[in-house]
Coordinates of C-alpha atoms in Angstrom, one line a residue:
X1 CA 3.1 -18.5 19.6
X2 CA 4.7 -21.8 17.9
X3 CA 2.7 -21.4 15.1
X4 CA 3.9 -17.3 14.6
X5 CA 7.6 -18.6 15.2
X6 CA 7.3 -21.2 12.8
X7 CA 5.4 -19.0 9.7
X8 CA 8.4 -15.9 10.6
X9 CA 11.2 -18.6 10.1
X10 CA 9.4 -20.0 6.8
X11 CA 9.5 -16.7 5.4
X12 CA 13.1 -16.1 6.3
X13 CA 13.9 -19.6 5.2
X14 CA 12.5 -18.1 1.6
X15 CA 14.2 -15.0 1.6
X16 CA 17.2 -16.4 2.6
X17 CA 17.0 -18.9 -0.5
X18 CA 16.5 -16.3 -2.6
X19 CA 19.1 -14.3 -1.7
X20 CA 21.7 -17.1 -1.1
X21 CA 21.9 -17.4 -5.1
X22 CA 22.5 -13.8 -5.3
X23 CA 24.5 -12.1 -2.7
X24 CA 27.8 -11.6 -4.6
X25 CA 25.8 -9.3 -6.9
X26 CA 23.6 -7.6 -3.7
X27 CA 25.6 -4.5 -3.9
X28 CA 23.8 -2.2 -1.1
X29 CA 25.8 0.1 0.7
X30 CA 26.0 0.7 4.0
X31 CA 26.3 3.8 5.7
X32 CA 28.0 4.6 8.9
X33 CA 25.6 5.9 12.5
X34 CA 27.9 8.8 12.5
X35 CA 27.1 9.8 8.5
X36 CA 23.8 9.6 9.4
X37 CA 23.8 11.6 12.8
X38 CA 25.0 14.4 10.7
X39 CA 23.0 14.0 7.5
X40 CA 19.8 13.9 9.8
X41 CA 21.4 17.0 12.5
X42 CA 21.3 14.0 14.7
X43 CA 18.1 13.4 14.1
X44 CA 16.4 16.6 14.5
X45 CA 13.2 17.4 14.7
X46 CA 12.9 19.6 12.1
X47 CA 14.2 16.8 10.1
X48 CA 11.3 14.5 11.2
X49 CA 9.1 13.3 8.1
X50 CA 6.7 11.2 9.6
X51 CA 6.0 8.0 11.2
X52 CA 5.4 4.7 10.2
X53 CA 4.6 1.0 11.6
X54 CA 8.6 0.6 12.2
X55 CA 9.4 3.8 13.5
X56 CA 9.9 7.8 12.5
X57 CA 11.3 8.4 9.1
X58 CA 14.0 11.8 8.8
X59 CA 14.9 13.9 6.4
X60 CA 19.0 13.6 5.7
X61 CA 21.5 15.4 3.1
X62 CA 24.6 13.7 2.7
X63 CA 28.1 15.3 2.4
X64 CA 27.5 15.4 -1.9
X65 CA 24.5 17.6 -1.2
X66 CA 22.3 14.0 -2.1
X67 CA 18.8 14.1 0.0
X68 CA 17.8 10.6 1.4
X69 CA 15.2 9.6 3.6
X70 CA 16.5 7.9 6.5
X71 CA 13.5 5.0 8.2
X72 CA 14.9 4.3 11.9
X73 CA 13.7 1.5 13.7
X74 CA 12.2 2.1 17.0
X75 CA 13.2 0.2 19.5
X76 CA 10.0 -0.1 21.4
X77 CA 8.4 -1.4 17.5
X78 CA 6.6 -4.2 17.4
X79 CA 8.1 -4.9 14.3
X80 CA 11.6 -6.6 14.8
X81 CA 14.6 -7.4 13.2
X82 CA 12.6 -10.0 11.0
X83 CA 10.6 -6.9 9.5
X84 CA 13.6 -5.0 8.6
X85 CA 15.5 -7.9 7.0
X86 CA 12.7 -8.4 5.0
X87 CA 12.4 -5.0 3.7
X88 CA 16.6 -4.8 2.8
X89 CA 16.7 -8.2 0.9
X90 CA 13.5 -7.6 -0.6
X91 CA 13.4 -3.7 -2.1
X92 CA 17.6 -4.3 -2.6
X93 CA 16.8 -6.4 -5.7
X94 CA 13.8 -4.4 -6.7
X95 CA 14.3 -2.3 -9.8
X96 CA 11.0 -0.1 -10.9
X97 CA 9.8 3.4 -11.6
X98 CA 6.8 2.9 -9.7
X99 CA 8.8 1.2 -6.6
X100 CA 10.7 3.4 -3.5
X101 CA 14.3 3.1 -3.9
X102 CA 16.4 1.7 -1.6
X103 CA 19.7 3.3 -1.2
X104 CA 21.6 1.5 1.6
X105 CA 21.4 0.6 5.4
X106 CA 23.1 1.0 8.7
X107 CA 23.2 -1.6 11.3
X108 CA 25.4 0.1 14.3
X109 CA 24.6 -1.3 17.9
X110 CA 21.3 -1.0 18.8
X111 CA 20.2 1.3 15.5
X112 CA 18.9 -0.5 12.3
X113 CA 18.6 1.9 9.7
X114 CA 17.2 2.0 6.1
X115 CA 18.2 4.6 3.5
X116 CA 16.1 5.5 0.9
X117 CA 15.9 8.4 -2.3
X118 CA 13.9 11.1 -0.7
X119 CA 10.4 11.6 -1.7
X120 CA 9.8 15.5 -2.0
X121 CA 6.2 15.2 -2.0
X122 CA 5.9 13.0 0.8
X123 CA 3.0 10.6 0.2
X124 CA -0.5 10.3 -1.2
X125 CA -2.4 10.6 1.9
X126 CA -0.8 14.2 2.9
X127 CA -2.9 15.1 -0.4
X128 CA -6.0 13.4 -1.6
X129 CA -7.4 13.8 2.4
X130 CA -6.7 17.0 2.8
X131 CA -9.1 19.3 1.6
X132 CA -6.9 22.6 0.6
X133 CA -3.7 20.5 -0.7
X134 CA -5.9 17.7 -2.7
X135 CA -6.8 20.6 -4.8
X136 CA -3.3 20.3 -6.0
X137 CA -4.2 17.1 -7.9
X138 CA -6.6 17.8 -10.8
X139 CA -7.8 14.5 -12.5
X140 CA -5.0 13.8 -15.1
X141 CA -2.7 13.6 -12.0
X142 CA -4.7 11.1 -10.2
X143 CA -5.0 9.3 -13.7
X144 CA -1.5 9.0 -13.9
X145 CA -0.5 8.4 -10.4
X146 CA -3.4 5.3 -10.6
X147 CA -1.8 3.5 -13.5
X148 CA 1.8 3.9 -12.0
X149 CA 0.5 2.5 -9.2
X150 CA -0.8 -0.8 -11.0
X151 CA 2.1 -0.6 -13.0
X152 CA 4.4 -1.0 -9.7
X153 CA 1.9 -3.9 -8.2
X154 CA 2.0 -5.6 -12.0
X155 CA 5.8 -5.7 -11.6
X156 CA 5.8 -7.0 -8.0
X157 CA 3.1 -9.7 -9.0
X158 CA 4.3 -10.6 -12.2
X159 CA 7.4 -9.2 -13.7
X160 CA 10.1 -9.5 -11.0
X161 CA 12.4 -12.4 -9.4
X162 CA 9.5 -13.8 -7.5
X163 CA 6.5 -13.0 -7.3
X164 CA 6.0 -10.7 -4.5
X165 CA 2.7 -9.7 -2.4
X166 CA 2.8 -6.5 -0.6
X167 CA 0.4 -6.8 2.0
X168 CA 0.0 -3.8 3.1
X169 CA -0.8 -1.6 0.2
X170 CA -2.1 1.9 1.2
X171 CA -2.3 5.7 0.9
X172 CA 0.5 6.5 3.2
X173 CA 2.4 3.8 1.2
X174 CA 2.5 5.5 -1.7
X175 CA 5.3 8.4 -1.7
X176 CA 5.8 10.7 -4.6
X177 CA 8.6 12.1 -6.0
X178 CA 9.1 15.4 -7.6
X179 CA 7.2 15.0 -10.6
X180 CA 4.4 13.8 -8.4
X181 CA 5.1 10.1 -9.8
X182 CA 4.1 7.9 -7.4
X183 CA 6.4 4.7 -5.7
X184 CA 5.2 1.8 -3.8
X185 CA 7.2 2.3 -0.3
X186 CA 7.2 0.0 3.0
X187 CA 8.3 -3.5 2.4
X188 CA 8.3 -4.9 5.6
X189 CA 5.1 -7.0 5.6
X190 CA 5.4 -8.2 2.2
X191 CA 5.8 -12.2 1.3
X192 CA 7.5 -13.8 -1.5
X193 CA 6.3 -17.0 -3.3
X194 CA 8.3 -19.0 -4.8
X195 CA 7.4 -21.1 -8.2
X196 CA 3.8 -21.8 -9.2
X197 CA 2.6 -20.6 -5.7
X198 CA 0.3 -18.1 -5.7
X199 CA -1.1 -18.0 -2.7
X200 CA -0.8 -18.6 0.8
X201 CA -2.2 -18.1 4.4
X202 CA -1.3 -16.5 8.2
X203 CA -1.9 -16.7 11.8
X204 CA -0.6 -13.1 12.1
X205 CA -2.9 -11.0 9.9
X206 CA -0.6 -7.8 9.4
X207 CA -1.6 -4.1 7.3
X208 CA -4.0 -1.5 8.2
X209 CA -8.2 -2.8 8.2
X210 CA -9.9 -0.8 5.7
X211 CA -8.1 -1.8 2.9
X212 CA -7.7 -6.1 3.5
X213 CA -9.6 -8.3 1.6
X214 CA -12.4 -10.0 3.7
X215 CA -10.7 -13.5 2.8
X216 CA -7.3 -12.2 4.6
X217 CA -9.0 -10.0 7.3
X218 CA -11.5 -13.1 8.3
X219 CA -9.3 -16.2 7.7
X220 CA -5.6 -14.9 7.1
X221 CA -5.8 -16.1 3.5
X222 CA -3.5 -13.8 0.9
X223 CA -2.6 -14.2 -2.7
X224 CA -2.0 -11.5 -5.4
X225 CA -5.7 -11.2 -4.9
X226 CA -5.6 -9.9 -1.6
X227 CA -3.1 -6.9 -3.1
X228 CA -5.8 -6.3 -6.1
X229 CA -8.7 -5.7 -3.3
X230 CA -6.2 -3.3 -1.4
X231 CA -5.7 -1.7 -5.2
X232 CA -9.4 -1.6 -5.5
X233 CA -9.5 0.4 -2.1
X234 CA -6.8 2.6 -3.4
X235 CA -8.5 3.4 -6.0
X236 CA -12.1 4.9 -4.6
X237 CA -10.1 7.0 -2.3
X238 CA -8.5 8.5 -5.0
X239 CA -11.3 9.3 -6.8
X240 CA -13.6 10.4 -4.0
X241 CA -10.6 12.2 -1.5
X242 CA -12.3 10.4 1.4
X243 CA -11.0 7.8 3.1
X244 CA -12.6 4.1 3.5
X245 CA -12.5 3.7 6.9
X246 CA -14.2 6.6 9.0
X247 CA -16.2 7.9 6.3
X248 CA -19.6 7.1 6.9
X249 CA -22.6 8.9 5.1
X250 CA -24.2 10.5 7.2
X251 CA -28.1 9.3 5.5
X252 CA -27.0 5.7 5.4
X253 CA -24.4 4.7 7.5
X254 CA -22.1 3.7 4.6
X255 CA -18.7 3.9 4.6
X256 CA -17.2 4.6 1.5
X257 CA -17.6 1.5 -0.4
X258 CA -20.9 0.8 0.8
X259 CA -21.6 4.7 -0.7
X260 CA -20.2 4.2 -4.2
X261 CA -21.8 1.0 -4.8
X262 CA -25.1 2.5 -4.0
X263 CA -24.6 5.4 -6.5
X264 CA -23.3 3.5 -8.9
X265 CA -26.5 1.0 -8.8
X266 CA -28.4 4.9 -9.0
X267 CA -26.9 5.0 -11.8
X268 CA -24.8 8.6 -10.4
X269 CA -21.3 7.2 -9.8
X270 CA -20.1 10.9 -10.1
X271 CA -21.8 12.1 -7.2
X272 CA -18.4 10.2 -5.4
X273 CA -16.1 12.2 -7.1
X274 CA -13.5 14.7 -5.2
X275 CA -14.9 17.9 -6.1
X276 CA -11.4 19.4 -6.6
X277 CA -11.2 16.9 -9.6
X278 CA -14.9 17.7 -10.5
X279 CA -14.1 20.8 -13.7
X280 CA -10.3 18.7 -14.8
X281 CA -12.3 14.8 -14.7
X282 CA -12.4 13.1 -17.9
X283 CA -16.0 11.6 -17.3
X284 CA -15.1 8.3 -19.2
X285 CA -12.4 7.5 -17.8
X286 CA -13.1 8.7 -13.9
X287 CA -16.5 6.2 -14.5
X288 CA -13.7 3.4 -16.4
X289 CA -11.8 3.9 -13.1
X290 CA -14.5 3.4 -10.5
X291 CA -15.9 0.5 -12.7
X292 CA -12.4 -1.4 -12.8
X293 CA -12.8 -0.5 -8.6
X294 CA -15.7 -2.8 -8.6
X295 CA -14.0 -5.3 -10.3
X296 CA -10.7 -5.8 -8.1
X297 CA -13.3 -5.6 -4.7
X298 CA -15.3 -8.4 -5.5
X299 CA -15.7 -10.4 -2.1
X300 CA -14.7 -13.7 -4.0
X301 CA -10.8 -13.6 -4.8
X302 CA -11.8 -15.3 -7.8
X303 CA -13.4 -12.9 -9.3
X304 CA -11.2 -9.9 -9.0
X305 CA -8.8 -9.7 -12.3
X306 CA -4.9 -9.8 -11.9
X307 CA -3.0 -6.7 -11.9
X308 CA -2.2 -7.5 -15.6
X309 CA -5.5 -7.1 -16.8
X310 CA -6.1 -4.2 -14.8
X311 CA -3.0 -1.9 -16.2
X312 CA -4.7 -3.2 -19.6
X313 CA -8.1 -2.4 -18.7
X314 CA -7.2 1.6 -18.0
X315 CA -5.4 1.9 -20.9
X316 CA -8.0 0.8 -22.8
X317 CA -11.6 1.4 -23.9
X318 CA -13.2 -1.6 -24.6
X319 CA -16.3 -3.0 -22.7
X320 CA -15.2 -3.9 -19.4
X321 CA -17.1 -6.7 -17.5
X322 CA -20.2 -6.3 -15.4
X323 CA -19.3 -6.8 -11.8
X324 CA -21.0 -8.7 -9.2
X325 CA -22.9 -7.7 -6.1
X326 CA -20.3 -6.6 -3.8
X327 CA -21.5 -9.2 -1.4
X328 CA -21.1 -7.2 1.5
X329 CA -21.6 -3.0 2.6
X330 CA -19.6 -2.0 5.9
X331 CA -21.8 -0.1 8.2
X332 CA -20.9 1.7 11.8
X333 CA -22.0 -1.0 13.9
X334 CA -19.0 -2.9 15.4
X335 CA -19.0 -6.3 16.2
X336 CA -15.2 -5.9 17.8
X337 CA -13.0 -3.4 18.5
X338 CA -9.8 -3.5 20.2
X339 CA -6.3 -0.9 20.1
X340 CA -3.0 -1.6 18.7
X341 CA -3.8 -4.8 17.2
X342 CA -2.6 -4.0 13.5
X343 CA 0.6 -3.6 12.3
X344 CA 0.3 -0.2 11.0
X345 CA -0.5 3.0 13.6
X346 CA -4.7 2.6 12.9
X347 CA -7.0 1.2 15.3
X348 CA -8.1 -2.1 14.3
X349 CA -11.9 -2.8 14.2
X350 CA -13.6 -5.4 12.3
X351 CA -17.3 -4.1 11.7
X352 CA -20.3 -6.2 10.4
X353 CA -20.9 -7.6 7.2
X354 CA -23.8 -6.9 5.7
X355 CA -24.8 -9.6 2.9
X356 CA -26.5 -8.4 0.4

């Protein structure tokens, strides 16, 4: 318990540096519980958009006609105060295409409140694993909603204030707007280093298994690394619709890792591919895509390339190195299982490592 006290007020201690420079220019508004009560119908139902690791997330439209989505704390969460302090200072600073935008906030007795643009297309999960709606996305979509995705991690990583590691990087994280662009959402696990650090480490391992890197999932070690793994994830489950946790083959007891690493050293990486992409897929670049997948999982944190080189990497066509053996395939058998451990809504299970 010390040791989670102490790593919460180090983070705070960063933030709070970071912000103390800045906070004559941290213009967020804040928005009043009764302007939200009726922007949301009181919180209606109908008006419900979802839920997330801090709570359900409504649909509001202000007085102007302007749509927001409104993220309201539960108060039975797990994640406190310290979550959604991170989240405000954090995405309040943040200026990208490819990021959610936060709008303002509301603190108002025992509701904490954050205001965001609303998404219309609610997030990447509600279409690339569903079946009827993932037709929606032929393969120049899921080209382009790939790259803005690197482009928002290369910002977070490289181009902003600090640099900035997400932690929990994800399908449901990714929210799209209108034009089906997508925008790096849910701040409140993220870290910021300050200076030359690039990377640090946790006694509270937080995000949703399935997408961590086996060096933060195993020791509570993260870097910019541990967000390129996470990418890597990403990536396969766009390609293939299926998700990487849960979807085991039923011939070999693969998930879905384990299954495109095994086609690709068949030599049939297409056999992955989401067959409502199958007639639209560029066949270069979906194999580019699924090579540059292998790259950013290798088991070392080493060997995976930084988000700089992988925005370069899809834009381009020249060779691309070979990667290494994966090191590991996930299979069905569990070594532990227990409930409500992680800080997103999954089930937390940490299954065998194969070497290889």
């Amino acid at each position: 318990m010390r040791h989670l006290y102490a790593e919460k007020m180090m983070n705070n201690e960063m933030i709070d540096q970071h912000i103390e420079g800045q906070s004559e220019d941290l213009e967020l508004p804040f928005f009043s519980l009764a302007t939200i009560i009726d922007a949301t119908n009181n919180f209606s139902s109908n008006n419900k958009l979802g839920e997330g690791g801090f709570g359900p997330v409504y649909k509001g439209t202000l007085t102007n006609k302007k749509e927001i989505a409104v993220k309201r704390l539960s108060r039975s969460s797990s994640q406190g105060l310290s979550e959604f302090k991170n989240e405000v200072l954090l995405i309040a600073k943040l200026q990208h295409r490819n990021l959610v935008r936060l709008l303002g906030y509301c603190i108002e007795g025992e509701e904490k409140m954050l205001i965001y643009e609303y998404m219309p297309n609610r997030s990447l999960d509600f279409f690339i694993f569903d079946q009827r709606r993932a037709n929606v996305l032929g393969w120049s979509m899921r080209f382009d909603i790939i790259c803005g995705i690197a482009r928002g991690l290369l910002y977070l990583h490289e181009d902003s204030s600090l640099r900035i590691i997400h932690r929990d990087l994800k399908a449901s994280n990714i929210l799209l707007d209108s034009k089906m662009n997508p925008k790096i959402s849910d701040f409140g696990m993220a870290r910021i280093f300050g200076g030359d650090q690039t990377e640090g480490n946790t006694n509270r391992v937080v995000g949703t298994y399935g997408y961590m890197a086996p060096e933060y999932a195993i020791d509570g070690l993260f870097s910019v690394k541990s967000d390129v793994f996470s990418f890597g994830i990403l990536l396969l489950e766009i390609l293939s619709g299926k998700k990487n946790r849960g979807s085991f083959h039923q011939d070999h007891s693969l998930n879905l890792v384990g299954q495109a690493w095994k086609l690709w050293k068949e030599k049939m990486p297409l056999k992955l591919i989401d067959t409502c992409s199958e007639d639209s897929c560029i066949l270069l670049e979906v194999e580019r895509c699924l090579h540059i997948s292998f790259l950013c999982l290798q088991q070392h944190h080493e060997d995976r390339p930084n988000m700089s080189s992988v925005v370069m990497m899809l834009h381009s066509e020249s060779p691309l190195p070979e990667p290494k053996d994966l090191g590991f395939f996930v299979g069905k058998k569990s070594l532990v299982s227990s409930k409500n451990q992680s800080s997103s809504t999954n089930e937390v299970t940490i299954t065998l490592l194969e070497a290889r």
